[in-house]
Amino acid sequence: MTGRLRVLPFLVILALALSAWGCRSPFFYPTRDHVPVPGLENTVRQDVRFASEDGVPLHGWLLSPRDRLSRGTILFLHGNAGNISTHVQSVLWLVREGYTVFAFDYRGYGWSGGEAPDIPGVHRDARAALSKLLSLPGISPDRLVVFGQSIGAAIAVHTVATASPARRPRALILDSPFAGYRRIVREKLSSPIITWPLACPVSRFFDDEYSPERWIGKIAPVPVIVIHGTADRVVPYADGKRLYDLASDPKGIWTVEGGGHATALRNPEVRGQFLAFLASVLPPEGEGPPPR
């Protein structure tokens, strides 16, 4: 019996390791079915169908304010669970404030095609979404801001960093971002005592090529804003601070004391700060863009 008890922790660790290694990606938890979205009926909604760089069919919503000129466009990259219908409330208030929002689903999510998402695939999807958005009538990079939440923030960094100068947005806003794919795996596995020995070896099985800490320094001269709560239990505040430190000027960090994961924009003060920043980087309709 004593020998079996000594072997049990090893078997548990081995099972966890095999689970991590055998999983196509522990970063994505997509759902297909859309849920009702209160307030969506008060926007002008256009279904947008387009293809990813490798041909996977994708779906998004172009949401515009009713009965007023758009003050600018937001490309929204959502988090890792659900689909656009479960995330769009995070940005629907921006449509009410007069902004056009393009929210799309990565492969395997919602009405987009494809099977299980993976890290390279969702980055191809984001680049395709940026390209599609800029091909639509009236959409210009000079009146565009990219906004990502959680894993969407990580994807947004690489998307903007690798965009051609002519296609780069006016600003990049990151809400609750993690600094790196391997880094967040190490952080998560290092917390429980039973898995901390696996933190380094298991993390090496995950693609780190697209990690935001590798690309955030290439965003300039596009301004970067990092929003992060100090009580975030999903992604440590230190991750957001690391990205801020690695970013080149112009940059800013909005620290939300006691804030949780991707909850900052529920705060009216943070919303006001967000709107003020948009107004500072996006020109009014009919005016030329502010200097980059």
Tab-separated table of C-alpha atoms in Angstrom:
chain	number	residue	atom	x	y	z
A	1	MET	CA	0.000	0.000	0.000
A	2	THR	CA	2.830	2.393	0.862
A	3	GLY	CA	4.426	1.790	-2.528
A	4	ARG	CA	1.138	2.517	-4.276
A	5	LEU	CA	0.743	5.783	-2.371
A	6	ARG	CA	4.218	6.846	-3.438
A	7	VAL	CA	3.403	6.129	-7.079
A	8	LEU	CA	0.043	7.937	-7.021
A	9	PRO	CA	1.415	11.516	-7.192
A	10	PHE	CA	3.618	10.513	-10.111
A	11	LEU	CA	0.615	9.053	-11.947
A	12	VAL	CA	-1.429	12.165	-11.326
A	13	ILE	CA	1.363	14.374	-12.649
A	14	LEU	CA	1.859	12.082	-15.642
A	15	ALA	CA	-1.858	12.199	-16.424
A	16	LEU	CA	-1.854	15.975	-16.253
A	17	ALA	CA	1.175	16.143	-18.511
A	18	LEU	CA	-0.312	13.787	-21.077
A	19	SER	CA	-3.552	15.740	-20.988
A	20	ALA	CA	-1.716	18.996	-21.634
A	21	TRP	CA	0.454	17.541	-24.388
A	22	GLY	CA	-2.416	15.730	-26.070
A	23	CYS	CA	-4.750	18.714	-26.094
A	24	ARG	CA	-4.775	20.632	-29.391
A	25	SER	CA	-4.996	23.831	-27.400
A	26	PRO	CA	-6.050	24.538	-23.822
A	27	PHE	CA	-6.418	28.218	-24.729
A	28	PHE	CA	-9.724	27.987	-26.608
A	29	TYR	CA	-13.221	27.038	-25.412
A	30	PRO	CA	-15.525	27.856	-28.327
A	31	THR	CA	-19.289	27.433	-28.529
A	32	ARG	CA	-21.351	27.340	-31.707
A	33	ASP	CA	-24.795	28.477	-30.589
A	34	HIS	CA	-25.484	32.189	-30.317
A	35	VAL	CA	-27.253	33.496	-27.233
A	36	PRO	CA	-29.705	36.436	-27.179
A	37	VAL	CA	-27.962	39.817	-26.902
A	38	PRO	CA	-30.075	42.524	-25.226
A	39	GLY	CA	-29.759	45.849	-27.024
A	40	LEU	CA	-28.439	44.381	-30.259
A	41	GLU	CA	-31.718	45.283	-31.967
A	42	ASN	CA	-30.957	48.968	-31.387
A	43	THR	CA	-27.936	48.840	-33.680
A	44	VAL	CA	-27.582	48.516	-37.429
A	45	ARG	CA	-26.199	44.986	-37.758
A	46	GLN	CA	-24.587	43.622	-40.877
A	47	ASP	CA	-23.481	39.989	-41.134
A	48	VAL	CA	-20.036	39.891	-42.709
A	49	ARG	CA	-18.733	36.683	-44.272
A	50	PHE	CA	-15.105	36.388	-45.284
A	51	ALA	CA	-12.306	33.850	-45.531
A	52	SER	CA	-9.231	33.441	-43.376
A	53	GLU	CA	-5.802	33.394	-44.986
A	54	ASP	CA	-5.982	29.611	-45.357
A	55	GLY	CA	-9.536	29.607	-46.688
A	56	VAL	CA	-11.488	28.857	-43.484
A	57	PRO	CA	-14.862	30.671	-43.709
A	58	LEU	CA	-15.349	33.264	-40.969
A	59	HIS	CA	-18.281	35.300	-39.701
A	60	GLY	CA	-18.564	38.649	-38.009
A	61	TRP	CA	-20.959	41.461	-37.136
A	62	LEU	CA	-20.497	45.027	-38.276
A	63	LEU	CA	-22.477	47.042	-35.737
A	64	SER	CA	-23.197	50.694	-36.484
A	65	PRO	CA	-25.090	53.401	-34.600
A	66	ARG	CA	-28.558	54.314	-35.806
A	67	ASP	CA	-29.361	57.790	-37.130
A	68	ARG	CA	-25.923	59.330	-36.644
A	69	LEU	CA	-22.536	59.515	-38.305
A	70	SER	CA	-19.967	57.072	-36.984
A	71	ARG	CA	-17.267	58.610	-34.817
A	72	GLY	CA	-14.806	55.893	-35.848
A	73	THR	CA	-14.430	52.128	-36.056
A	74	ILE	CA	-13.345	49.565	-33.448
A	75	LEU	CA	-12.035	46.135	-34.464
A	76	PHE	CA	-12.869	43.925	-31.483
A	77	LEU	CA	-11.025	40.670	-30.744
A	78	HIS	CA	-12.865	38.705	-28.047
A	79	GLY	CA	-11.728	36.280	-25.352
A	80	ASN	CA	-11.256	32.521	-25.445
A	81	ALA	CA	-14.694	31.151	-24.488
A	82	GLY	CA	-18.143	31.332	-26.093
A	83	ASN	CA	-18.502	33.365	-29.301
A	84	ILE	CA	-19.293	36.920	-30.371
A	85	SER	CA	-22.803	36.725	-28.923
A	86	THR	CA	-21.382	36.111	-25.432
A	87	HIS	CA	-18.746	38.850	-25.728
A	88	VAL	CA	-20.351	41.654	-27.692
A	89	GLN	CA	-21.823	43.290	-24.581
A	90	SER	CA	-18.271	44.361	-23.795
A	91	VAL	CA	-18.390	46.727	-26.776
A	92	LEU	CA	-22.090	47.294	-27.485
A	93	TRP	CA	-21.967	50.433	-25.348
A	94	LEU	CA	-19.442	51.861	-27.832
A	95	VAL	CA	-22.038	51.581	-30.596
A	96	ARG	CA	-24.460	53.553	-28.420
A	97	GLU	CA	-21.712	56.178	-28.077
A	98	GLY	CA	-21.542	56.513	-31.845
A	99	TYR	CA	-18.785	54.116	-32.869
A	100	THR	CA	-18.913	51.348	-35.445
A	101	VAL	CA	-17.739	47.980	-34.059
A	102	PHE	CA	-16.583	44.973	-36.054
A	103	ALA	CA	-16.707	41.824	-33.902
A	104	PHE	CA	-15.864	38.484	-35.479
A	105	ASP	CA	-15.468	34.850	-34.481
A	106	TYR	CA	-12.267	32.896	-34.843
A	107	ARG	CA	-12.368	29.498	-36.531
A	108	GLY	CA	-14.412	26.974	-34.575
A	109	TYR	CA	-16.450	29.710	-32.860
A	110	GLY	CA	-20.074	30.638	-33.515
A	111	TRP	CA	-20.977	30.779	-37.193
A	112	SER	CA	-17.371	30.662	-38.388
A	113	GLY	CA	-16.162	27.466	-40.027
A	114	GLY	CA	-13.258	25.254	-39.134
A	115	GLU	CA	-12.739	22.804	-36.347
A	116	ALA	CA	-10.751	23.242	-33.125
A	117	PRO	CA	-8.932	26.587	-33.036
A	118	ASP	CA	-5.169	26.695	-32.671
A	119	ILE	CA	-2.728	29.535	-32.056
A	120	PRO	CA	-1.473	30.015	-35.642
A	121	GLY	CA	-5.015	29.679	-36.997
A	122	VAL	CA	-6.603	32.403	-34.872
A	123	HIS	CA	-3.795	34.780	-35.808
A	124	ARG	CA	-4.505	34.121	-39.482
A	125	ASP	CA	-8.162	34.829	-38.745
A	126	ALA	CA	-7.363	38.161	-37.068
A	127	ARG	CA	-5.217	39.328	-39.968
A	128	ALA	CA	-8.012	38.374	-42.366
A	129	ALA	CA	-10.537	40.274	-40.220
A	130	LEU	CA	-8.404	43.424	-40.329
A	131	SER	CA	-8.040	43.086	-44.083
A	132	LYS	CA	-11.772	42.520	-44.587
A	133	LEU	CA	-12.716	45.448	-42.395
A	134	LEU	CA	-10.429	47.828	-44.272
A	135	SER	CA	-11.973	46.673	-47.561
A	136	LEU	CA	-15.470	47.781	-46.510
A	137	PRO	CA	-16.833	51.118	-47.780
A	138	GLY	CA	-16.017	54.075	-45.559
A	139	ILE	CA	-13.537	52.226	-43.317
A	140	SER	CA	-10.065	53.747	-43.087
A	141	PRO	CA	-7.077	52.880	-40.878
A	142	ASP	CA	-6.947	56.584	-39.954
A	143	ARG	CA	-10.287	56.194	-38.150
A	144	LEU	CA	-9.720	52.694	-36.744
A	145	VAL	CA	-8.746	51.413	-33.293
A	146	VAL	CA	-8.021	47.752	-32.499
A	147	PHE	CA	-9.307	46.538	-29.124
A	148	GLY	CA	-8.616	43.080	-27.695
A	149	GLN	CA	-9.680	41.414	-24.465
A	150	SER	CA	-7.806	38.580	-22.733
A	151	ILE	CA	-6.521	36.194	-25.424
A	152	GLY	CA	-7.980	38.603	-27.973
A	153	ALA	CA	-5.518	41.183	-26.650
A	154	ALA	CA	-2.637	38.754	-27.219
A	155	ILE	CA	-3.833	38.124	-30.784
A	156	ALA	CA	-4.270	41.868	-31.363
A	157	VAL	CA	-0.623	42.627	-30.549
A	158	HIS	CA	0.750	40.358	-33.268
A	159	THR	CA	-1.944	41.488	-35.727
A	160	VAL	CA	-1.035	45.163	-35.407
A	161	ALA	CA	2.712	44.576	-35.160
A	162	THR	CA	2.779	42.664	-38.445
A	163	ALA	CA	0.384	44.916	-40.379
A	164	SER	CA	1.893	47.054	-43.121
A	165	PRO	CA	2.378	50.735	-42.186
A	166	ALA	CA	-0.482	51.751	-44.483
A	167	ARG	CA	-2.896	49.372	-42.733
A	168	ARG	CA	-2.011	50.094	-39.125
A	169	PRO	CA	-4.748	51.511	-36.884
A	170	ARG	CA	-4.668	54.748	-34.948
A	171	ALA	CA	-4.263	52.919	-31.631
A	172	LEU	CA	-4.182	49.521	-29.915
A	173	ILE	CA	-6.039	48.919	-26.634
A	174	LEU	CA	-5.376	45.756	-24.612
A	175	ASP	CA	-7.692	44.676	-21.798
A	176	SER	CA	-6.350	42.033	-19.364
A	177	PRO	CA	-3.614	40.726	-21.705
A	178	PHE	CA	-1.176	37.950	-20.894
A	179	ALA	CA	2.438	38.482	-21.870
A	180	GLY	CA	3.174	35.133	-23.505
A	181	TYR	CA	1.640	31.766	-24.310
A	182	ARG	CA	4.382	29.766	-22.639
A	183	ARG	CA	4.549	32.275	-19.819
A	184	ILE	CA	0.859	31.928	-18.917
A	185	VAL	CA	1.100	28.112	-19.012
A	186	ARG	CA	4.049	28.287	-16.603
A	187	GLU	CA	2.173	30.696	-14.357
A	188	LYS	CA	-0.903	28.480	-14.213
A	189	LEU	CA	0.996	25.226	-13.618
A	190	SER	CA	3.284	26.820	-11.023
A	191	SER	CA	0.404	27.638	-8.676
A	192	PRO	CA	-0.742	24.168	-7.547
A	193	ILE	CA	1.967	22.227	-5.706
A	194	ILE	CA	1.161	19.049	-7.620
A	195	THR	CA	1.827	20.628	-11.033
A	196	TRP	CA	4.645	23.086	-10.407
A	197	PRO	CA	7.363	20.569	-11.466
A	198	LEU	CA	5.633	20.443	-14.867
A	199	ALA	CA	5.509	24.183	-15.412
A	200	CYS	CA	8.667	24.575	-17.494
A	201	PRO	CA	8.666	21.277	-19.428
A	202	VAL	CA	4.962	21.426	-20.333
A	203	SER	CA	5.112	25.095	-21.362
A	204	ARG	CA	7.666	24.244	-24.039
A	205	PHE	CA	5.035	22.268	-25.915
A	206	PHE	CA	3.155	25.491	-26.725
A	207	ASP	CA	3.881	27.744	-29.669
A	208	ASP	CA	5.530	30.945	-28.442
A	209	GLU	CA	6.118	32.554	-31.833
A	210	TYR	CA	3.036	34.767	-31.503
A	211	SER	CA	3.497	35.770	-27.859
A	212	PRO	CA	2.761	39.469	-27.331
A	213	GLU	CA	5.928	40.062	-25.307
A	214	ARG	CA	7.874	39.279	-28.497
A	215	TRP	CA	5.914	41.777	-30.598
A	216	ILE	CA	4.728	44.617	-28.362
A	217	GLY	CA	7.920	46.588	-28.963
A	218	LYS	CA	7.161	46.689	-32.693
A	219	ILE	CA	3.821	48.497	-32.344
A	220	ALA	CA	5.220	52.055	-32.201
A	221	PRO	CA	4.474	54.650	-33.400
A	222	VAL	CA	0.921	53.316	-32.908
A	223	PRO	CA	-0.098	54.220	-29.316
A	224	VAL	CA	-0.665	51.290	-26.940
A	225	ILE	CA	-2.960	51.329	-23.917
A	226	VAL	CA	-2.897	48.445	-21.411
A	227	ILE	CA	-5.885	48.034	-19.067
A	228	HIS	CA	-5.485	45.586	-16.184
A	229	GLY	CA	-7.078	44.925	-12.819
A	230	THR	CA	-4.914	44.323	-9.774
A	231	ALA	CA	-7.201	41.481	-8.584
A	232	ASP	CA	-7.257	39.593	-11.898
A	233	ARG	CA	-7.229	35.884	-10.980
A	234	VAL	CA	-7.110	34.675	-14.579
A	235	VAL	CA	-4.162	36.681	-15.890
A	236	PRO	CA	-1.875	38.268	-13.279
A	237	TYR	CA	-1.576	42.045	-13.278
A	238	ALA	CA	2.173	41.518	-13.691
A	239	ASP	CA	1.556	40.290	-17.247
A	240	GLY	CA	-0.107	43.525	-18.290
A	241	LYS	CA	2.611	45.552	-16.556
A	242	ARG	CA	5.274	43.542	-18.383
A	243	LEU	CA	3.715	44.354	-21.751
A	244	TYR	CA	3.508	48.011	-20.818
A	245	ASP	CA	7.189	48.013	-19.846
A	246	LEU	CA	8.183	46.310	-23.107
A	247	ALA	CA	6.111	48.639	-25.304
A	248	SER	CA	7.723	51.691	-26.861
A	249	ASP	CA	6.264	55.169	-26.528
A	250	PRO	CA	3.592	56.361	-26.982
A	251	LYS	CA	1.985	54.113	-24.385
A	252	GLY	CA	-0.144	54.137	-21.263
A	253	ILE	CA	-1.332	51.764	-18.559
A	254	TRP	CA	-4.676	52.069	-16.787
A	255	THR	CA	-4.417	50.202	-13.510
A	256	VAL	CA	-7.819	49.266	-12.077
A	257	GLU	CA	-7.413	48.770	-8.333
A	258	GLY	CA	-9.311	45.672	-7.232
A	259	GLY	CA	-10.438	44.981	-10.790
A	260	GLY	CA	-10.945	41.432	-12.040
A	261	HIS	CA	-10.409	39.843	-15.425
A	262	ALA	CA	-11.765	41.860	-18.360
A	263	THR	CA	-14.201	43.695	-16.071
A	264	ALA	CA	-12.738	47.209	-16.228
A	265	LEU	CA	-15.208	48.525	-18.790
A	266	ARG	CA	-18.107	47.886	-16.451
A	267	ASN	CA	-16.747	50.882	-14.515
A	268	PRO	CA	-18.232	54.207	-15.726
A	269	GLU	CA	-14.965	56.023	-14.965
A	270	VAL	CA	-12.948	53.638	-17.116
A	271	ARG	CA	-15.538	53.944	-19.880
A	272	GLY	CA	-15.149	57.704	-19.736
A	273	GLN	CA	-11.380	57.355	-19.930
A	274	PHE	CA	-11.794	55.001	-22.886
A	275	LEU	CA	-14.030	57.474	-24.747
A	276	ALA	CA	-11.676	60.361	-24.049
A	277	PHE	CA	-8.779	58.370	-25.462
A	278	LEU	CA	-10.756	57.473	-28.599
A	279	ALA	CA	-11.600	61.136	-29.114
A	280	SER	CA	-7.918	62.030	-28.807
A	281	VAL	CA	-6.733	59.610	-31.505
A	282	LEU	CA	-9.661	59.509	-33.950
A	283	PRO	CA	-10.424	62.585	-36.066
A	284	PRO	CA	-14.009	63.837	-36.305
A	285	GLU	CA	-15.835	62.931	-39.512
A	286	GLY	CA	-14.688	65.152	-42.366
A	287	GLU	CA	-11.431	66.205	-40.701
A	288	GLY	CA	-7.970	64.955	-41.466
A	289	PRO	CA	-6.303	62.463	-39.121
A	290	PRO	CA	-4.230	63.724	-36.190
A	291	PRO	CA	-0.472	63.353	-36.731
A	292	ARG	CA	0.951	59.908	-36.057
